Short mmCIF file of C-alpha atoms and ligand atoms in Angstrom, two decimals:
data_model
loop_
_atom_site.label_atom_id
_atom_site.label_comp_id
_atom_site.label_asym_id
_atom_site.label_seq_id
_atom_site.Cartn_x
_atom_site.Cartn_y
_atom_site.Cartn_z
CA MET A 208 -44.98 -28.70 -35.63
CA HIS A 209 -47.46 -28.22 -32.57
CA ILE A 210 -51.29 -27.86 -33.06
CA ALA A 211 -50.72 -24.51 -31.23
CA ASP A 212 -48.45 -23.19 -33.69
CA TYR A 213 -50.02 -20.47 -35.58
CA ARG A 214 -50.25 -21.57 -39.18
CA VAL A 215 -51.08 -25.13 -37.83
CA THR A 216 -54.14 -23.63 -35.91
CA LYS A 217 -54.94 -21.31 -38.91
CA ALA A 218 -55.04 -24.62 -40.94
CA ILE A 219 -57.08 -26.56 -38.50
CA LEU A 220 -59.85 -23.83 -38.33
CA ASP A 221 -59.85 -23.57 -41.83
CA ARG A 222 -59.96 -27.19 -42.71
CA HIS A 223 -63.21 -27.35 -40.12
CA GLY A 224 -64.61 -24.36 -41.17
CA PHE A 225 -64.75 -23.51 -37.51
CA SER A 226 -66.14 -20.28 -36.01
CA PHE A 227 -65.35 -18.70 -32.79
CA LYS A 228 -68.19 -18.69 -30.27
CA LYS A 229 -67.53 -15.65 -28.05
CA SER A 230 -70.26 -16.96 -25.82
CA LEU A 231 -68.29 -19.74 -24.80
CA GLY A 232 -64.91 -18.05 -23.85
CA GLN A 233 -63.33 -19.20 -26.98
CA ASN A 234 -59.92 -17.85 -27.39
CA PHE A 235 -57.11 -20.22 -28.29
CA LEU A 236 -53.64 -20.43 -27.41
CA THR A 237 -51.00 -20.05 -30.46
CA ASP A 238 -47.63 -20.09 -28.55
CA THR A 239 -45.84 -23.25 -27.79
CA ASN A 240 -43.11 -21.59 -25.37
CA ILE A 241 -46.46 -20.50 -23.15
CA LEU A 242 -47.65 -23.89 -23.30
CA GLN A 243 -44.57 -25.59 -22.27
CA LYS A 244 -44.13 -23.15 -19.56
CA ILE A 245 -47.59 -24.24 -18.46
CA VAL A 246 -46.84 -28.01 -18.10
CA ASP A 247 -43.38 -26.89 -16.44
CA THR A 248 -45.23 -25.36 -14.00
CA ALA A 249 -47.61 -28.12 -13.18
CA GLU A 250 -44.71 -30.47 -13.05
CA ILE A 251 -46.73 -33.24 -14.82
CA ASP A 252 -45.22 -36.57 -15.70
CA ARG A 253 -46.05 -40.09 -16.24
CA ASN A 254 -47.27 -40.43 -12.81
CA VAL A 255 -49.82 -37.73 -12.90
CA ASN A 256 -53.65 -37.68 -13.99
CA VAL A 257 -55.03 -34.54 -15.64
CA ILE A 258 -58.01 -33.22 -15.94
CA GLU A 259 -58.58 -30.19 -18.73
CA ILE A 260 -61.48 -28.04 -18.85
CA GLY A 261 -62.11 -26.85 -22.36
CA PRO A 262 -59.80 -28.47 -24.64
CA GLY A 263 -60.56 -26.11 -27.92
CA ILE A 264 -58.86 -27.60 -30.96
CA GLY A 265 -56.07 -29.22 -28.50
CA ALA A 266 -53.52 -27.04 -28.08
CA LEU A 267 -52.72 -27.18 -24.43
CA THR A 268 -54.00 -31.19 -24.76
CA GLU A 269 -51.21 -31.95 -26.90
CA PHE A 270 -48.60 -30.83 -24.45
CA ILE A 271 -50.27 -32.35 -21.44
CA ALA A 272 -50.84 -35.95 -23.18
CA GLU A 273 -46.94 -35.78 -24.34
CA ASN A 274 -46.06 -35.55 -20.36
CA ALA A 275 -49.10 -37.09 -18.30
CA ALA A 276 -50.21 -40.46 -17.79
CA GLU A 277 -53.81 -39.68 -18.73
CA VAL A 278 -55.74 -36.64 -19.73
CA MET A 279 -59.48 -36.26 -19.54
CA ALA A 280 -60.88 -33.37 -20.95
CA PHE A 281 -64.41 -31.55 -20.90
CA GLU A 282 -65.49 -29.81 -23.72
CA ILE A 283 -68.96 -28.43 -24.10
CA ASP A 284 -68.90 -27.36 -27.81
CA ASP A 285 -69.79 -30.37 -30.06
CA ARG A 286 -68.40 -28.86 -33.16
CA LEU A 287 -64.98 -29.27 -31.40
CA ILE A 288 -65.60 -33.19 -30.84
CA PRO A 289 -64.78 -34.46 -34.43
CA ILE A 290 -61.92 -31.97 -34.58
CA LEU A 291 -60.16 -33.10 -31.21
CA ALA A 292 -60.58 -36.64 -32.84
CA ASP A 293 -58.58 -35.55 -35.66
CA THR A 294 -56.09 -33.68 -34.14
CA LEU A 295 -55.43 -36.00 -31.41
CA ARG A 296 -55.47 -38.75 -33.20
CA ASP A 297 -52.01 -39.98 -32.46
CA PHE A 298 -52.50 -40.16 -28.65
CA ASP A 299 -54.27 -43.00 -26.88
CA ASN A 300 -53.91 -41.37 -23.20
CA VAL A 301 -56.42 -38.93 -24.11
CA THR A 302 -60.31 -38.91 -23.46
CA VAL A 303 -62.65 -36.12 -24.63
CA ILE A 304 -65.95 -35.84 -22.77
CA ASN A 305 -68.66 -33.88 -24.85
CA GLU A 306 -70.07 -32.33 -21.48
CA ASP A 307 -70.64 -29.15 -19.44
CA VAL A 308 -67.98 -29.21 -16.92
CA LEU A 309 -70.16 -27.71 -14.48
CA LYS A 310 -72.77 -30.08 -14.90
CA ALA A 311 -70.51 -33.50 -14.99
CA ASP A 312 -70.50 -35.99 -12.87
CA LEU A 313 -66.91 -35.61 -12.24
CA GLN A 314 -66.30 -38.26 -9.23
CA THR A 315 -67.78 -41.18 -11.95
CA HIS A 316 -65.53 -40.07 -14.38
CA ILE A 317 -62.56 -39.94 -12.81
CA ARG A 318 -62.89 -43.67 -12.00
CA LYS A 319 -62.80 -44.24 -15.42
CA PHE A 320 -58.81 -43.52 -15.39
CA LYS A 321 -56.81 -46.42 -16.09
CA ASN A 322 -54.72 -45.76 -12.73
CA PRO A 323 -57.29 -44.03 -10.55
CA ASP A 324 -54.72 -44.01 -7.61
CA LEU A 325 -52.50 -41.45 -9.22
CA PRO A 326 -52.85 -38.14 -8.09
CA ILE A 327 -54.66 -35.68 -10.60
CA LYS A 328 -54.50 -32.51 -11.44
CA VAL A 329 -56.39 -29.65 -13.08
CA VAL A 330 -54.63 -27.85 -15.88
CA ALA A 331 -56.49 -25.64 -18.24
CA ASN A 332 -57.00 -22.38 -20.02
CA LEU A 333 -60.18 -21.43 -18.54
CA PRO A 334 -63.39 -20.27 -20.33
CA TYR A 335 -63.23 -16.54 -18.96
CA TYR A 336 -66.95 -16.12 -18.29
CA ILE A 337 -67.02 -19.03 -15.80
CA THR A 338 -63.75 -18.98 -14.43
CA THR A 339 -64.95 -18.49 -10.58
CA PRO A 340 -67.85 -21.09 -10.99
CA ILE A 341 -65.63 -23.81 -12.58
CA LEU A 342 -63.08 -23.25 -9.83
CA MET A 343 -65.55 -23.36 -7.22
CA HIS A 344 -67.39 -26.29 -8.58
CA LEU A 345 -64.08 -28.37 -8.67
CA ILE A 346 -62.87 -27.47 -5.31
CA GLU A 347 -65.90 -28.13 -3.34
CA SER A 348 -66.30 -31.38 -5.76
CA LYS A 349 -63.95 -33.08 -2.72
CA ILE A 350 -62.03 -34.88 -5.05
CA PRO A 351 -58.54 -34.64 -4.08
CA PHE A 352 -56.91 -32.61 -7.03
CA THR A 353 -53.41 -32.10 -5.68
CA GLU A 354 -53.14 -29.04 -8.10
CA PHE A 355 -54.55 -26.43 -10.45
CA VAL A 356 -52.61 -25.06 -12.99
CA VAL A 357 -55.07 -22.55 -14.72
CA MET A 358 -55.08 -19.52 -17.21
CA MET A 359 -57.55 -17.00 -16.05
CA GLN A 360 -58.14 -13.42 -16.68
CA LYS A 361 -54.83 -11.52 -14.62
CA GLU A 362 -57.60 -9.58 -12.61
CA VAL A 363 -59.27 -12.76 -11.39
CA ALA A 364 -56.07 -14.46 -10.64
CA ASP A 365 -54.83 -11.39 -8.72
CA ARG A 366 -58.00 -11.30 -6.53
CA ILE A 367 -57.67 -15.17 -5.89
CA SER A 368 -54.15 -15.17 -4.79
CA ALA A 369 -54.62 -11.67 -2.88
CA ALA A 370 -53.48 -11.07 0.59
CA PRO A 371 -54.84 -8.97 3.09
CA ASN A 372 -54.89 -5.21 3.06
CA THR A 373 -54.83 -4.90 -0.82
CA LYS A 374 -57.35 -3.68 -3.28
CA ALA A 375 -57.73 -7.07 -4.49
CA TYR A 376 -58.53 -9.24 -1.22
CA GLY A 377 -61.94 -10.22 -1.01
CA SER A 378 -64.20 -13.49 0.00
CA LEU A 379 -62.93 -14.96 -3.36
CA SER A 380 -59.57 -14.79 -1.99
CA ILE A 381 -60.53 -16.54 1.19
CA ALA A 382 -62.86 -19.04 -0.67
CA VAL A 383 -59.96 -20.23 -2.22
CA GLN A 384 -57.09 -19.89 -0.06
CA TYR A 385 -58.99 -21.70 2.96
CA TYR A 386 -58.39 -24.75 0.91
CA MET A 387 -55.33 -24.14 -1.42
CA THR A 388 -52.13 -21.93 -1.59
CA ALA A 389 -52.33 -19.78 -4.45
CA GLN A 390 -49.60 -17.80 -6.44
CA VAL A 391 -49.39 -16.00 -9.73
CA ALA A 392 -47.02 -18.10 -11.80
CA PHE A 393 -46.65 -15.58 -14.82
CA ILE A 394 -48.77 -13.40 -16.94
CA VAL A 395 -49.59 -14.16 -20.52
CA PRO A 396 -50.18 -11.33 -23.11
CA LYS A 397 -53.56 -11.14 -25.00
CA THR A 398 -51.76 -11.25 -28.27
CA VAL A 399 -50.94 -14.96 -27.91
CA PHE A 400 -54.90 -15.71 -28.40
CA VAL A 401 -56.76 -16.29 -31.55
CA PRO A 402 -59.16 -14.37 -31.13
CA ALA A 403 -57.27 -11.94 -28.97
CA PRO A 404 -59.19 -11.30 -25.78
CA ASN A 405 -59.81 -7.91 -24.53
CA VAL A 406 -57.72 -8.30 -20.99
CA ASP A 407 -54.32 -9.78 -20.12
CA SER A 408 -53.85 -13.26 -18.68
CA ALA A 409 -52.27 -15.03 -15.91
CA ILE A 410 -51.32 -18.58 -15.07
CA LEU A 411 -52.60 -19.35 -11.24
CA LYS A 412 -50.77 -22.26 -9.54
CA MET A 413 -53.13 -23.45 -6.65
CA THR A 414 -51.93 -26.36 -4.45
CA ARG A 415 -54.09 -27.97 -2.03
CA ARG A 416 -53.37 -27.74 1.51
CA ASP A 417 -53.34 -30.92 3.66
CA ALA A 418 -55.91 -29.44 5.77
CA PRO A 419 -57.96 -25.99 5.53
CA MET A 420 -55.98 -23.29 6.34
CA VAL A 421 -58.02 -22.94 9.57
CA GLU A 422 -60.37 -25.21 11.71
CA VAL A 423 -64.01 -23.87 11.76
CA SER A 424 -67.31 -25.49 13.22
CA ASP A 425 -69.51 -24.40 10.47
CA GLU A 426 -68.11 -23.55 7.14
CA ASP A 427 -70.92 -22.43 5.27
CA PHE A 428 -71.38 -19.52 8.23
CA PHE A 429 -67.73 -19.00 7.86
CA PHE A 430 -67.86 -18.26 4.14
CA LYS A 431 -70.72 -16.43 4.55
CA VAL A 432 -69.08 -14.20 7.44
CA ALA A 433 -66.53 -13.47 5.07
CA LYS A 434 -68.83 -12.42 2.29
CA LEU A 435 -70.59 -10.12 4.41
CA ALA A 436 -67.77 -8.41 5.70
CA PHE A 437 -66.77 -7.14 2.17
CA LEU A 438 -70.83 -6.50 1.14
CA HIS A 439 -69.85 -2.92 1.00
CA ARG A 440 -65.97 -2.46 0.96
CA ARG A 441 -65.82 1.16 2.06
CA LYS A 442 -67.73 0.54 5.06
CA THR A 443 -66.15 -0.41 8.76
CA LEU A 444 -66.59 -4.28 9.68
CA TRP A 445 -69.20 -2.84 12.12
CA ASN A 446 -71.69 -1.21 9.75
CA ASN A 447 -71.41 -4.47 7.78
CA LEU A 448 -72.13 -6.78 10.46
CA GLN A 449 -75.07 -4.45 11.55
CA SER A 450 -76.61 -4.43 8.09
CA ALA A 451 -76.18 -8.00 8.18
CA PHE A 452 -77.51 -8.94 11.71
CA GLY A 453 -79.39 -6.17 12.40
CA LYS A 454 -79.18 -2.96 14.33
CA THR A 455 -81.58 -3.74 17.63
CA GLU A 456 -79.92 -2.95 20.90
CA GLU A 457 -79.89 -6.72 21.26
CA VAL A 458 -78.07 -7.46 18.35
CA ARG A 459 -75.63 -4.72 18.95
CA GLU A 460 -74.72 -5.94 22.47
CA GLN A 461 -74.03 -9.78 20.90
CA LEU A 462 -71.86 -8.22 18.02
CA THR A 463 -69.95 -6.15 20.57
CA GLN A 464 -69.19 -9.04 22.53
CA ALA A 465 -68.52 -11.30 19.85
CA LEU A 466 -65.63 -8.67 18.48
CA GLU A 467 -64.17 -8.52 22.10
CA VAL A 468 -64.22 -12.28 22.16
CA ALA A 469 -62.60 -12.56 18.79
CA GLY A 470 -60.08 -9.49 19.64
CA ILE A 471 -61.25 -7.87 16.64
CA SER A 472 -61.73 -3.73 16.24
CA PRO A 473 -65.20 -3.06 15.05
CA GLN A 474 -63.69 0.34 13.12
CA ILE A 475 -61.48 -1.92 10.85
CA ARG A 476 -62.64 -2.74 7.22
CA GLY A 477 -63.24 -6.53 6.31
CA GLU A 478 -60.32 -6.36 4.01
CA ALA A 479 -57.79 -5.76 6.97
CA LEU A 480 -58.63 -9.20 8.47
CA SER A 481 -56.74 -12.38 7.79
CA ILE A 482 -58.37 -15.78 7.04
CA PRO A 483 -57.31 -16.87 10.99
CA GLU A 484 -59.17 -13.83 12.18
CA PHE A 485 -62.46 -14.63 9.89
CA ALA A 486 -62.52 -17.99 11.57
CA LYS A 487 -62.55 -16.67 15.06
CA LEU A 488 -64.83 -13.87 13.94
CA SER A 489 -67.32 -16.40 12.65
CA GLU A 490 -66.71 -18.97 15.60
CA ALA A 491 -67.78 -15.71 18.25
CA LEU A 492 -70.93 -14.73 15.64
CA LEU A 493 -72.21 -18.19 15.67
CA PRO A 494 -74.66 -17.29 18.24
CA LEU A 495 -76.29 -14.93 15.78
CA LYS A 496 -76.42 -17.48 12.99
CA LYS A 497 -80.30 -17.30 12.07
N1 SAM B 623 -57.78 -25.06 -24.24
C1 SAM B 623 -57.75 -23.96 -25.64
C2 SAM B 623 -56.69 -23.54 -25.75
O1 SAM B 623 -55.97 -23.38 -24.76
O2 SAM B 623 -56.59 -22.97 -26.50
C3 SAM B 623 -58.91 -23.64 -25.70
C4 SAM B 623 -59.42 -22.88 -24.48
S1 SAM B 623 -60.75 -21.39 -24.34
C5 SAM B 623 -60.29 -20.20 -23.67
C6 SAM B 623 -62.00 -22.34 -23.58
C7 SAM B 623 -62.70 -23.54 -23.74
O3 SAM B 623 -63.80 -23.98 -23.02
C8 SAM B 623 -63.34 -23.68 -25.37
O4 SAM B 623 -63.11 -24.42 -26.06
C9 SAM B 623 -64.81 -23.57 -24.78
O5 SAM B 623 -65.48 -24.19 -25.84
C10 SAM B 623 -64.85 -24.45 -23.61
N2 SAM B 623 -66.14 -24.50 -22.59
C11 SAM B 623 -66.54 -23.01 -22.45
N3 SAM B 623 -67.51 -23.44 -21.35
C12 SAM B 623 -67.17 -24.71 -21.12
C13 SAM B 623 -68.18 -25.49 -20.22
N4 SAM B 623 -69.02 -25.01 -19.28
N5 SAM B 623 -67.66 -27.05 -20.34
C14 SAM B 623 -66.75 -27.16 -20.48
N6 SAM B 623 -65.98 -26.27 -21.67
C15 SAM B 623 -66.13 -25.44 -21.90
#
C-alpha cells in the first residue's frame, strides 16, 4: 500500500483531522500509476538528489524516496510537518523543510545533501497559484538543476513548451526555453486528485541546456524585448516597439534601422519570432535601451 492509495490518503487525512487550504493549492494525488509514471519520466536513481516542492502528505515523496539518493522537500504548511514525519517515518533519505520555497536559501540547503556532488533534479506536483514564480525562482537561482519534472495546469505547461506561431507561445515560453528544453510528457485528468482541481494538469519535463539557447550581451534586456513584443498580442511588432520606446521621429528611425539590421519585418507579430530572432532583435535594439 502507498500513501497515495485513495483509502490510505483518506485514513491519513482523517487520523490527523486535516482540512485542505485552497489558498495553498492543496490538491493531493491519489493515483499510484501516475506517481510511478512521474518518477519514470524523471529517470531518478540512487545517483540523483531530488528537490521536491510541496510534499503535501508525502504521496510523491514516497515514490521519489524509493528511487533517489536523497529527497529534500519544501513544505510551507506547518500542519503538514507532523503528518509527513508520520507518513515518511520509514525513510532515512528524506528531509522535510518547513519553508516557503520562494523565500528559502536554496544554495545553503543543497549543500546539506549527504552527497552534494550528485546531479540535482526537481520533481514536484506544484501548487498551481504560484507555478510560474516557483519555476522562475528555481531557474534563476543559478543552481545547476539538470532536470525539472513537474506537474502544473495543462494550460501553463502548453504555454511554457509552445513553439513560435502558436497561440500559446509568449514571453513565458521564451523565459524557460532560453535555459531549458521543455516538453509535455503526459496529461493528468483532474479526477485523480483530492480535492479535484477545476482544470486538467500536465507533467512538463524540462532539461537544462549546456548553455542558453542563444548568446546575448544583455540578458535582462533580451527578456524585456521578448516581453514587450507580446504586450498587445494582436498588434504588430512595430506598434508594440513604438509603444515601448516612443513615437518620435528619432525613435522611428532607430527602430527602422534596428529591424533592418536584425532582418525582421516590422509588420509581423511578436509570436512569429523564434528565440534566435529575439536575440538578434534585442542586440539590434540595444542602442535604444534607457
Ligand atoms: N505533493 C503532494 C501531492 O502530489 O499529493 C501535494 C501537492 S499540492 C498540489 C501542493 C503543495 O505545495 C501543498 O502541500 C502546499 O501546502 C504546498 N505549497 C504551497 N505553496 C508553497 C510554497 N510557497 N512553498 C512550499 N510549499 C508550498
